[in-house]
PDB file of C-alpha atoms in Angstrom:
ATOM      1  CA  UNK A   1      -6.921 -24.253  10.719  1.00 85.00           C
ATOM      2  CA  UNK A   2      -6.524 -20.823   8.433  1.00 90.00           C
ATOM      3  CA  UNK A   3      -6.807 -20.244   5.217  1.00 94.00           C
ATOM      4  CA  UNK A   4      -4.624 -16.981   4.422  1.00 93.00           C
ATOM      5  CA  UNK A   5      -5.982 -14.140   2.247  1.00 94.00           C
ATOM      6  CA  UNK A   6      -3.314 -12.602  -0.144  1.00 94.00           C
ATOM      7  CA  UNK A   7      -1.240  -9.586  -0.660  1.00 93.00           C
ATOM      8  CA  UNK A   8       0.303  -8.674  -4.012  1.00 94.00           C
ATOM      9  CA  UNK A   9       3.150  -6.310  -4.254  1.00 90.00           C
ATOM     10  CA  UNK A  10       3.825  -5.971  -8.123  1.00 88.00           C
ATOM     11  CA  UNK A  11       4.458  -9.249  -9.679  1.00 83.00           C
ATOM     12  CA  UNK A  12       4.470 -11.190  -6.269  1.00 88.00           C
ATOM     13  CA  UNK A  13       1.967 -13.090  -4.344  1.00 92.00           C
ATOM     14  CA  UNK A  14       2.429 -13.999  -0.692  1.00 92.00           C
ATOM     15  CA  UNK A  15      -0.218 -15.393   1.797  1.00 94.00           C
ATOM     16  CA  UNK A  16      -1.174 -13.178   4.714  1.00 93.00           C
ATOM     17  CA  UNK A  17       0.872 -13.896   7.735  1.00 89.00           C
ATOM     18  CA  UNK A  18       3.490 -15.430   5.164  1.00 92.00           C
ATOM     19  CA  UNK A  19       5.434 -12.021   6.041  1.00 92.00           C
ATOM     20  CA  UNK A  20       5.382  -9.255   9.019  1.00 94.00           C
ATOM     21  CA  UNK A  21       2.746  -6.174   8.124  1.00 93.00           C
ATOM     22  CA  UNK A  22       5.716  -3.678   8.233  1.00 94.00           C
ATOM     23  CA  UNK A  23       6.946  -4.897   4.737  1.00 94.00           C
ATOM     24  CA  UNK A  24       2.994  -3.405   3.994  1.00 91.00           C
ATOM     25  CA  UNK A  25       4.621  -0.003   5.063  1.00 91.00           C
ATOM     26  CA  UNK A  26       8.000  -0.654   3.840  1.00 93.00           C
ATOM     27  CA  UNK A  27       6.169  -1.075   0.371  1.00 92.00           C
ATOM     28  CA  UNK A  28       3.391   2.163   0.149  1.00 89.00           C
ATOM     29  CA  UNK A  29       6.872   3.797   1.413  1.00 90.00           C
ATOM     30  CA  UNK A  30       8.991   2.880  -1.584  1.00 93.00           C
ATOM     31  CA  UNK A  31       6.317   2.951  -4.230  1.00 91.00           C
ATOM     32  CA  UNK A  32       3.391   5.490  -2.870  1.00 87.00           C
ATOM     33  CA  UNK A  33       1.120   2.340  -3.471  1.00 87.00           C
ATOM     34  CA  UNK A  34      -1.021   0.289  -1.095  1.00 86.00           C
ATOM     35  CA  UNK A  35      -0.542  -3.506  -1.864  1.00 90.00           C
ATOM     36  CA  UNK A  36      -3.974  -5.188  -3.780  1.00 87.00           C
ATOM     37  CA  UNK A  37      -5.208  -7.398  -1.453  1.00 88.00           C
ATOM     38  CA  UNK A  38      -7.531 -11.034  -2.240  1.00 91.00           C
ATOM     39  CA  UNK A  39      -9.707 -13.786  -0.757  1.00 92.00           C
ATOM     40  CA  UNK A  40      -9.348 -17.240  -0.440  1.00 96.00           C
ATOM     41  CA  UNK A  41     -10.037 -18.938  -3.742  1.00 96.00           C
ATOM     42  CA  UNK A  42     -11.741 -22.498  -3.944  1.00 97.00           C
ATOM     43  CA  UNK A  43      -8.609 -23.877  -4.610  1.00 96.00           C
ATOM     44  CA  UNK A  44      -7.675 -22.336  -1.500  1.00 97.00           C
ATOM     45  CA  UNK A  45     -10.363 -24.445   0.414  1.00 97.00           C
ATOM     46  CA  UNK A  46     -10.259 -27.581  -1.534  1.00 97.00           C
ATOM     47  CA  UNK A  47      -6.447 -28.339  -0.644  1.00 96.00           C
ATOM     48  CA  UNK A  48      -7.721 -27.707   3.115  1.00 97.00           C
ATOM     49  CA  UNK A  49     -10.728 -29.922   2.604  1.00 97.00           C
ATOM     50  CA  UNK A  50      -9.282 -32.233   0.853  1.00 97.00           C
ATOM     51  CA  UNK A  51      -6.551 -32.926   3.488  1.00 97.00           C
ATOM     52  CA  UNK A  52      -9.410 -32.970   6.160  1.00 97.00           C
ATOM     53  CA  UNK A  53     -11.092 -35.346   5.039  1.00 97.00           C
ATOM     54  CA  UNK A  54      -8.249 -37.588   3.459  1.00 97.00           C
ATOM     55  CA  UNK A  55      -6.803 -37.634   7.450  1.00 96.00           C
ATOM     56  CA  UNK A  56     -10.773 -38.209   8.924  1.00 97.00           C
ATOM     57  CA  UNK A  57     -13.548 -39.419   6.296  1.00 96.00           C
ATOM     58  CA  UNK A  58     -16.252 -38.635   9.214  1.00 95.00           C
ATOM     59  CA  UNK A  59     -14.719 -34.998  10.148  1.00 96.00           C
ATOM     60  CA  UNK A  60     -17.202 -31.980  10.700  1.00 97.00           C
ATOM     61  CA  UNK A  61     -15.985 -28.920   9.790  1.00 97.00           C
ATOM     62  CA  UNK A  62     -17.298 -25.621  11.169  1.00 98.00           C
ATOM     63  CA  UNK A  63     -16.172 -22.712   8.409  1.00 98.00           C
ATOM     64  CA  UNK A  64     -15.943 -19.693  10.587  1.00 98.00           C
ATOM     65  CA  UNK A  65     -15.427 -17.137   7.232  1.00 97.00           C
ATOM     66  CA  UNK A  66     -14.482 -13.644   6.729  1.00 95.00           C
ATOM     67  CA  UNK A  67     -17.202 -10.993   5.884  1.00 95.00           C
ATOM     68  CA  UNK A  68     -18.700 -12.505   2.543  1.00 95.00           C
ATOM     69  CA  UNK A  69     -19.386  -8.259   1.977  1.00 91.00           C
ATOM     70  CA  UNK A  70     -15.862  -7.423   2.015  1.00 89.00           C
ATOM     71  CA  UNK A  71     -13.846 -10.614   0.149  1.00 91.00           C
ATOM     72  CA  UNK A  72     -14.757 -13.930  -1.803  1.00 93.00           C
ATOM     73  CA  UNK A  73     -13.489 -16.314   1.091  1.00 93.00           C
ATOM     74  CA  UNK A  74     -17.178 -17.347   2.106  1.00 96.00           C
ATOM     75  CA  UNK A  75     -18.167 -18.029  -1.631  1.00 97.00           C
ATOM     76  CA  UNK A  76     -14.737 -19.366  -2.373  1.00 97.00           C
ATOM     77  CA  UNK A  77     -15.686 -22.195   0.322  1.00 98.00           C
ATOM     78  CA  UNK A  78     -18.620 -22.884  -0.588  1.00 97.00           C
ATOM     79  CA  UNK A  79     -17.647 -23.670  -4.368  1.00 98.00           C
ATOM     80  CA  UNK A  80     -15.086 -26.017  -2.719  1.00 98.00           C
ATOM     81  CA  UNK A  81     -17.205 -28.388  -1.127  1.00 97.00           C
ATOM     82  CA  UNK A  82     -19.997 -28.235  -3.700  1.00 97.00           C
ATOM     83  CA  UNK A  83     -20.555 -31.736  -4.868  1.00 96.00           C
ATOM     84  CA  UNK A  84     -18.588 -33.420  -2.943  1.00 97.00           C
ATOM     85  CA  UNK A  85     -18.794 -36.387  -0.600  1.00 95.00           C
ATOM     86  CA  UNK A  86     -18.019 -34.093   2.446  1.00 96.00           C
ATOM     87  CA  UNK A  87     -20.669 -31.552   1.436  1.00 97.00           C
ATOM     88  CA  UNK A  88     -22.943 -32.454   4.195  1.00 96.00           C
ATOM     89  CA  UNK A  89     -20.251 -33.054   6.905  1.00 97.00           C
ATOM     90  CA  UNK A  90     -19.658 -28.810   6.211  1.00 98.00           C
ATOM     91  CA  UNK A  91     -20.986 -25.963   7.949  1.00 98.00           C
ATOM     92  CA  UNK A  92     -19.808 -22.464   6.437  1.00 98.00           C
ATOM     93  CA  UNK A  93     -20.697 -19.446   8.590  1.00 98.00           C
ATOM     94  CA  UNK A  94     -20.292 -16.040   7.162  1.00 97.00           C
ATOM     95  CA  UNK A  95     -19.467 -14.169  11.052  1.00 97.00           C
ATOM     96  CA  UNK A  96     -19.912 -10.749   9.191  1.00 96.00           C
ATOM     97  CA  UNK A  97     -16.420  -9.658  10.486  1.00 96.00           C
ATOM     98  CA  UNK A  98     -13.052  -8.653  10.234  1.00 92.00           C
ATOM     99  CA  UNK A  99      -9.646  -8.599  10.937  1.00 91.00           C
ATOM    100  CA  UNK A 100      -9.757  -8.863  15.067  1.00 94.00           C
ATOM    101  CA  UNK A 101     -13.261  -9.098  14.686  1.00 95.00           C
ATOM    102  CA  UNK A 102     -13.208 -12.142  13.029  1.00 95.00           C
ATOM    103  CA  UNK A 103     -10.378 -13.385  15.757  1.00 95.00           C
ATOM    104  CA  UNK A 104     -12.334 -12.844  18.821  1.00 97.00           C
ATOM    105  CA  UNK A 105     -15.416 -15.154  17.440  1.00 97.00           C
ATOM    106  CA  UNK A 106     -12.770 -17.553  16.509  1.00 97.00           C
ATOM    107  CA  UNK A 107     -11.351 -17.713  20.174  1.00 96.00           C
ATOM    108  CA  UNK A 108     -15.093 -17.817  21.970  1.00 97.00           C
ATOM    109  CA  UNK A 109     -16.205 -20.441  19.279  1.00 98.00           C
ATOM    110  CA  UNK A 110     -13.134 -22.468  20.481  1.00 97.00           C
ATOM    111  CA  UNK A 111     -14.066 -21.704  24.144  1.00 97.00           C
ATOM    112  CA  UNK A 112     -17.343 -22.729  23.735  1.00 98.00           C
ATOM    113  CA  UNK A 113     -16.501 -26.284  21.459  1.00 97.00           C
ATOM    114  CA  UNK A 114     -14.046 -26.970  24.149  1.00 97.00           C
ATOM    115  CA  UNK A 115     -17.494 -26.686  27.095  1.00 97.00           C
ATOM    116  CA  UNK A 116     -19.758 -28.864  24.975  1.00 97.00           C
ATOM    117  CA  UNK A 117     -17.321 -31.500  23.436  1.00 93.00           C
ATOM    118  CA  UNK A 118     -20.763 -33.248  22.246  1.00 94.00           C
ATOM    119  CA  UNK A 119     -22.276 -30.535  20.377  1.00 96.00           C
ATOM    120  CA  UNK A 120     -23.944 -31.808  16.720  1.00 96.00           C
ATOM    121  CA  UNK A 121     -22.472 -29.950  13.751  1.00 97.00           C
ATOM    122  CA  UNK A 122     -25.479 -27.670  13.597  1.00 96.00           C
ATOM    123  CA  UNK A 123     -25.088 -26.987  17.217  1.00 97.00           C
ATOM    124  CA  UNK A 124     -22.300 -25.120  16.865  1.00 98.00           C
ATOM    125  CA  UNK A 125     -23.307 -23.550  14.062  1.00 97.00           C
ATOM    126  CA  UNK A 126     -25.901 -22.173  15.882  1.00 98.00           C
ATOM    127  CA  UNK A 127     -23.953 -21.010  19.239  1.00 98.00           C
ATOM    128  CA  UNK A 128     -20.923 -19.561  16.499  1.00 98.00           C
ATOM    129  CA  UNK A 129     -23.706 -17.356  14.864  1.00 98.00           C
ATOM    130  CA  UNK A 130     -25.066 -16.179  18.521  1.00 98.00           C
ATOM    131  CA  UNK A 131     -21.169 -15.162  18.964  1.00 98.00           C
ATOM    132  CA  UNK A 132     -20.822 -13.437  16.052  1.00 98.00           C
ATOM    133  CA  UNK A 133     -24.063 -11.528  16.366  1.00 97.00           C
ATOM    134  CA  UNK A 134     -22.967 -10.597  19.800  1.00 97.00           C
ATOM    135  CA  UNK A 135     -19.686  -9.311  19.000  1.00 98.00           C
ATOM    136  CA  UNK A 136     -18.701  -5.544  17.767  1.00 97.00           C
ATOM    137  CA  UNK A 137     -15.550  -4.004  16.118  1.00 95.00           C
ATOM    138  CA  UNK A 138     -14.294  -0.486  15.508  1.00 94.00           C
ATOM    139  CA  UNK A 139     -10.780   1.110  14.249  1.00 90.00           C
ATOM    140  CA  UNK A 140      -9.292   4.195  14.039  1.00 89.00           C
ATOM    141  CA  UNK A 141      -7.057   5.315  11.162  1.00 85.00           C
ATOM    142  CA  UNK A 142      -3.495   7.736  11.765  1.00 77.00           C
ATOM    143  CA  UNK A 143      -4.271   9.205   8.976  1.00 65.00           C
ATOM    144  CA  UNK A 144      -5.860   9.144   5.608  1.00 65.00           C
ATOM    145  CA  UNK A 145      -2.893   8.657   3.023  1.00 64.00           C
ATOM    146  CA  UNK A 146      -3.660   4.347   2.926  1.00 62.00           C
ATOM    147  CA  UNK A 147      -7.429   5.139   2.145  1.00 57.00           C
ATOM    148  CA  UNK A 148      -6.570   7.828  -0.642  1.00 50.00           C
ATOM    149  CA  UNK A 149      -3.807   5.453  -2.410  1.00 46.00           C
ATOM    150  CA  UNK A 150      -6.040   2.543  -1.695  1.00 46.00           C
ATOM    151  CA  UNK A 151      -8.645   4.748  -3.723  1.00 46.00           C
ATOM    152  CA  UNK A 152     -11.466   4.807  -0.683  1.00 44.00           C
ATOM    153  CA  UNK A 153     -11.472   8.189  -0.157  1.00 41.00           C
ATOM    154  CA  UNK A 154     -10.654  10.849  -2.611  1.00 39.00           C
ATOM    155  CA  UNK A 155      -7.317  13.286  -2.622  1.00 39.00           C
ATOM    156  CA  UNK A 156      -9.688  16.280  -1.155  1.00 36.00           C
ATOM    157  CA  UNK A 157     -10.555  14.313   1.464  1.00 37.00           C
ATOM    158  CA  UNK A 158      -7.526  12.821   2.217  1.00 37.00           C
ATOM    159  CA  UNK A 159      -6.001  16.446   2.435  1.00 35.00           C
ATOM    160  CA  UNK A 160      -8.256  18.370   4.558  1.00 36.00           C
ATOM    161  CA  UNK A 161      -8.746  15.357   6.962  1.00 41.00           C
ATOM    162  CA  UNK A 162      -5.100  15.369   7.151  1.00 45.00           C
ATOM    163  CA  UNK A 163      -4.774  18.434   7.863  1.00 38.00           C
ATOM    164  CA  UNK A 164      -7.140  18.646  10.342  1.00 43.00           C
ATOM    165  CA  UNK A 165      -6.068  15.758  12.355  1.00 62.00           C
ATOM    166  CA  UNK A 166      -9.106  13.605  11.797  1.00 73.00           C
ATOM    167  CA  UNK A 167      -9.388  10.594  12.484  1.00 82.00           C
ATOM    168  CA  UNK A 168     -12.840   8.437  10.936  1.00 85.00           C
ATOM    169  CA  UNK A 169     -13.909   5.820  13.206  1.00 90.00           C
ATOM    170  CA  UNK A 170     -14.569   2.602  10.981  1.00 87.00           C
ATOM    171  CA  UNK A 171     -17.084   0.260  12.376  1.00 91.00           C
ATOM    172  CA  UNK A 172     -18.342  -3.204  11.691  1.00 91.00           C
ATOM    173  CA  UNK A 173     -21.761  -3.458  10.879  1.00 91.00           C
ATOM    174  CA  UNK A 174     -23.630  -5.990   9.154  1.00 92.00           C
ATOM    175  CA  UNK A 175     -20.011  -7.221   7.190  1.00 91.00           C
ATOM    176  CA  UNK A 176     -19.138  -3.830   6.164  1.00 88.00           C
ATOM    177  CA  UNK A 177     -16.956  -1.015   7.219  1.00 83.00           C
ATOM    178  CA  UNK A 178     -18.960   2.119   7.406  1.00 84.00           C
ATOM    179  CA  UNK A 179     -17.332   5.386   8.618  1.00 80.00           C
ATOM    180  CA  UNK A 180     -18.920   6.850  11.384  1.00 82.00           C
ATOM    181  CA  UNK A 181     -18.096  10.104  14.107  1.00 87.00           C
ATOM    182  CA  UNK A 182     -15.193  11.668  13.279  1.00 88.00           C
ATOM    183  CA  UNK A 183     -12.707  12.756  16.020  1.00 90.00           C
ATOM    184  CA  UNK A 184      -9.780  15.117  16.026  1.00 86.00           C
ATOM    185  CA  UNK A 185      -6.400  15.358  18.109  1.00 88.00           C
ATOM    186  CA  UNK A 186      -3.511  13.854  18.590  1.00 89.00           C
ATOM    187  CA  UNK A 187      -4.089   9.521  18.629  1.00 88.00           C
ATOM    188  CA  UNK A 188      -3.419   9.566  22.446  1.00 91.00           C
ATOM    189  CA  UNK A 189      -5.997  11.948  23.169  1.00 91.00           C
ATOM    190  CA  UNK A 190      -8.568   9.897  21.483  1.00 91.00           C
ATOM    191  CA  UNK A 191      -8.042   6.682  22.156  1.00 93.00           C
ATOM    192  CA  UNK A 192      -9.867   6.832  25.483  1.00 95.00           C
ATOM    193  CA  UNK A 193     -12.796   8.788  24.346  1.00 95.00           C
ATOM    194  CA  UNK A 194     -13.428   6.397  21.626  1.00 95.00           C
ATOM    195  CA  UNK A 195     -13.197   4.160  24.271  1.00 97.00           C
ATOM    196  CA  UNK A 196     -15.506   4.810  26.570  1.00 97.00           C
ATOM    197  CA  UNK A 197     -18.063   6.232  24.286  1.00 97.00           C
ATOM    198  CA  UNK A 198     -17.901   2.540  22.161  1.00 97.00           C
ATOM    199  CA  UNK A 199     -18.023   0.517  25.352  1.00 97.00           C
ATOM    200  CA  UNK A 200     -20.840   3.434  26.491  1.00 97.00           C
ATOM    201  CA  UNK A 201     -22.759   2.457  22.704  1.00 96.00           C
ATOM    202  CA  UNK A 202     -22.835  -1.226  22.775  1.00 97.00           C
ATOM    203  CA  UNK A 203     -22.814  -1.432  26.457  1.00 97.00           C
ATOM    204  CA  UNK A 204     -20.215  -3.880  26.062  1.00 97.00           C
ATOM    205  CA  UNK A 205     -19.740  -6.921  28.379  1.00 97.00           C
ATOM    206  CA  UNK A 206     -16.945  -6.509  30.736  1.00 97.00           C
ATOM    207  CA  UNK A 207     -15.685 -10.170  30.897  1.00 95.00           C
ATOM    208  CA  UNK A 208     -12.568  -9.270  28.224  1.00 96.00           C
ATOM    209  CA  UNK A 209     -11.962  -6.467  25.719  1.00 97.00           C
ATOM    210  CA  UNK A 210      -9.321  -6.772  22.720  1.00 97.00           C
ATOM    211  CA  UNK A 211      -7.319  -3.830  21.717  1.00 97.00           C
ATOM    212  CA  UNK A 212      -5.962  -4.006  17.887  1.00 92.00           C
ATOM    213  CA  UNK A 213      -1.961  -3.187  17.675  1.00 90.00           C
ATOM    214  CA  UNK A 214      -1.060  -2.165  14.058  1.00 90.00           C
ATOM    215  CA  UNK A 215       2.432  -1.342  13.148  1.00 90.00           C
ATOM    216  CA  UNK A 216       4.237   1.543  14.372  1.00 90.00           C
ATOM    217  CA  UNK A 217       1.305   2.664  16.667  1.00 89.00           C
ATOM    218  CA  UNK A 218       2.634   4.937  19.154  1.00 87.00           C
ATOM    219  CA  UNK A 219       3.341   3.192  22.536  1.00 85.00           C
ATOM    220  CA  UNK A 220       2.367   5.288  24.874  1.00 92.00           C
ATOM    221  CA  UNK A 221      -1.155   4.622  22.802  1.00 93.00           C
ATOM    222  CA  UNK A 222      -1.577   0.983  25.101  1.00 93.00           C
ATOM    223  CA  UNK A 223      -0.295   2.675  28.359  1.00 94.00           C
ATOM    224  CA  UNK A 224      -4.104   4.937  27.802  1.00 95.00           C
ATOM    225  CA  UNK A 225      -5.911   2.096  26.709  1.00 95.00           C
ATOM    226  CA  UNK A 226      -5.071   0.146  28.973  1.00 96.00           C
ATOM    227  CA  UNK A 227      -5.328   2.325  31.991  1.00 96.00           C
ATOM    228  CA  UNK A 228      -9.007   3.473  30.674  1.00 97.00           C
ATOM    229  CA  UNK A 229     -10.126  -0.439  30.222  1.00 97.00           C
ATOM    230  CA  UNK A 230      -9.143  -0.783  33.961  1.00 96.00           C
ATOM    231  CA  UNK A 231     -10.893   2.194  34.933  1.00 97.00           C
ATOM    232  CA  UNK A 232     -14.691   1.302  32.781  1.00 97.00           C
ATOM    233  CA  UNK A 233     -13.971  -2.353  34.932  1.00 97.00           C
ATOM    234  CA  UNK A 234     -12.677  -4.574  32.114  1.00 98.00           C
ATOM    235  CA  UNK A 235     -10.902  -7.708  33.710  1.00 97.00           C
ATOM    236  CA  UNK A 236      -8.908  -9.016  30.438  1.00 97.00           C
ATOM    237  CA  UNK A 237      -7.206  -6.913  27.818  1.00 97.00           C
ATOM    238  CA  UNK A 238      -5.864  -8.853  25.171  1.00 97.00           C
ATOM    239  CA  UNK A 239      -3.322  -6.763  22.382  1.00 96.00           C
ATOM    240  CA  UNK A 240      -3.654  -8.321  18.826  1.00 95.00           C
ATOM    241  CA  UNK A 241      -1.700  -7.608  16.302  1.00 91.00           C
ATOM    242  CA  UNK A 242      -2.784  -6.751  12.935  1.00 90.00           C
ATOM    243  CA  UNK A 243      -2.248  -9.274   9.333  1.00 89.00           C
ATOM    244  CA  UNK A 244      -1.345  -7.675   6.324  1.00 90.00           C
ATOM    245  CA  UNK A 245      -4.754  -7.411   4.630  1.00 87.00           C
ATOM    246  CA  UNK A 246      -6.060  -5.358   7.105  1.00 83.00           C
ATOM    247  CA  UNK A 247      -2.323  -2.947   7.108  1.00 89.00           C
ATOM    248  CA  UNK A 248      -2.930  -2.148   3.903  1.00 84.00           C
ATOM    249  CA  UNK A 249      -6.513  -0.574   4.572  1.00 78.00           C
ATOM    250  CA  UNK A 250      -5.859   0.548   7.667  1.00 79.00           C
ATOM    251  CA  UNK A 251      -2.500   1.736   7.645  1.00 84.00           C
ATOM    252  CA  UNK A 252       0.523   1.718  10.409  1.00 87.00           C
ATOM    253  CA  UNK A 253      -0.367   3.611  13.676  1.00 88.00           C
ATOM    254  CA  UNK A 254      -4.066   2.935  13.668  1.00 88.00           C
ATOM    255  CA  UNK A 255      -5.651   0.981  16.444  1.00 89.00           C
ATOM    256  CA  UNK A 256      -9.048  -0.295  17.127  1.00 93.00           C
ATOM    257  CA  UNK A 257     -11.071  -2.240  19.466  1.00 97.00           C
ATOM    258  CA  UNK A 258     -13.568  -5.343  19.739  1.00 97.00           C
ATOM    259  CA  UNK A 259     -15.738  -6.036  22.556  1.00 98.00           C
ATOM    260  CA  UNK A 260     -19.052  -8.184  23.092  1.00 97.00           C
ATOM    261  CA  UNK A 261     -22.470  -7.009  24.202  1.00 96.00           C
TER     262      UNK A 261
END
């Protein structure tokens, strides 16, 4: 079950994945502004909880959240549940990731619930953590304009990066996003260099890799991708596509990618 993060464009509110990521675009396009994004308030959670635990009195619930560093989802949750009957029939796990991140440990926390059907509450809890710990994220931007009008980089920057062709790779570490090497060329140049030298840094398991689609990334971009993965001896590429949280930090044509060590 999800509980959406929001978007507001002026006066409205919408739910992420309420709408397709392009009107993200369609919006900094019109206006020159990146939408304000938010977390999942309490209320958020308690409707969920509440409609748990109305259904199934004895439920356990494993809370996979976002990155408590970046948005208010993990303290949101636990507000929800304080004092209540459930309480103790709650785990909430802050996986210290993101966007595609935060997908992949959903998907091998499901894989691994659906091998050990008797795990304890706190079992899983512990084997969701081990995933999480295990798991490592990284994104390129297109371009700077979405950081500059999102106001997390400055005009100067935004400029001379642009005009440079630079691209800042963003990583995941420890819940935050933390700029790293920057490379420079066209997006289809550096998409397998960034690559192989992430898979190269993390020595990154070769079982599955996912590759993060954002809107209007160039095509020929997964054509590279994918033809490097094959080539470093990855047996499953999975394309995700981007929400509209992460659009409006990220902007269209970036890409990114998530592995596990």
């Amino acid at each position: 079950m999800l509980v959406p993060m929001h978007v507001s464009m002026d006066e409205k509110s919408l739910d992420d994945g309420a709408f397709p990521p392009e009107e993200v675009c369609a919006y900094y396009d019109r206006t020159g502004k990146v939408p304000t994004t938010s977390g999942s308030t309490a209320y958020d959670f308690e409707r969920v909880y509440e409609r748990i635990f109305a259904e199934d009195p004895q439920a356990r619930v494993l809370h996979l959240a976002y990155s408590a560093v970046t948005t208010c989802s993990y303290h949101s949750s636990e507000l929800a549940i304080e004092g209540k009957p459930y309480e103790k029939n709650v785990r909430i796990l802050d996986t210290k990731h993101v966007s595609v991140g935060q997908c992949a440990v959903v998907v091998e926390v499901a894989g691994w619930l659906d091998r050990n059907p008797q795990a304890t509450l706190d079992e899983a809890a512990e084997a969701a953590q081990a995933i999480a710990e295990r798991t490592r994220m990284c994104f390129v931007p297109k371009n700077l304009d979405y950081l500059r009008a999102g106001g997390r980089c400055s005009n100067a920057v935004a400029l001379v990066g642009n005009l440079l062709n630079l691209h800042p790779c963003i990583e995941i570490v420890d819940g935050k996003l933390l700029a790293g090497k920057k490379y420079r060329g066209a997006m289809t140049r550096i998409a397998p260099v960034l690559l192989r030298e992430f898979v190269q840094k993390h020595s990154l398991r070769k079982e599955q890799i996912y590759f993060i689609n954002t809107p209007y990334m160039e095509e020929n971009i997964r054509a590279v991708l994918e033809a490097e993965a094959t080539a470093l001896g990855f047996r499953k590429v999975t394309w995700v596509k981007t929400g509209c949280v992460i659009t409006c930090h990220g902007g269209p044509g970036a890409f990114g990618i998530v592995g596990s060590v």
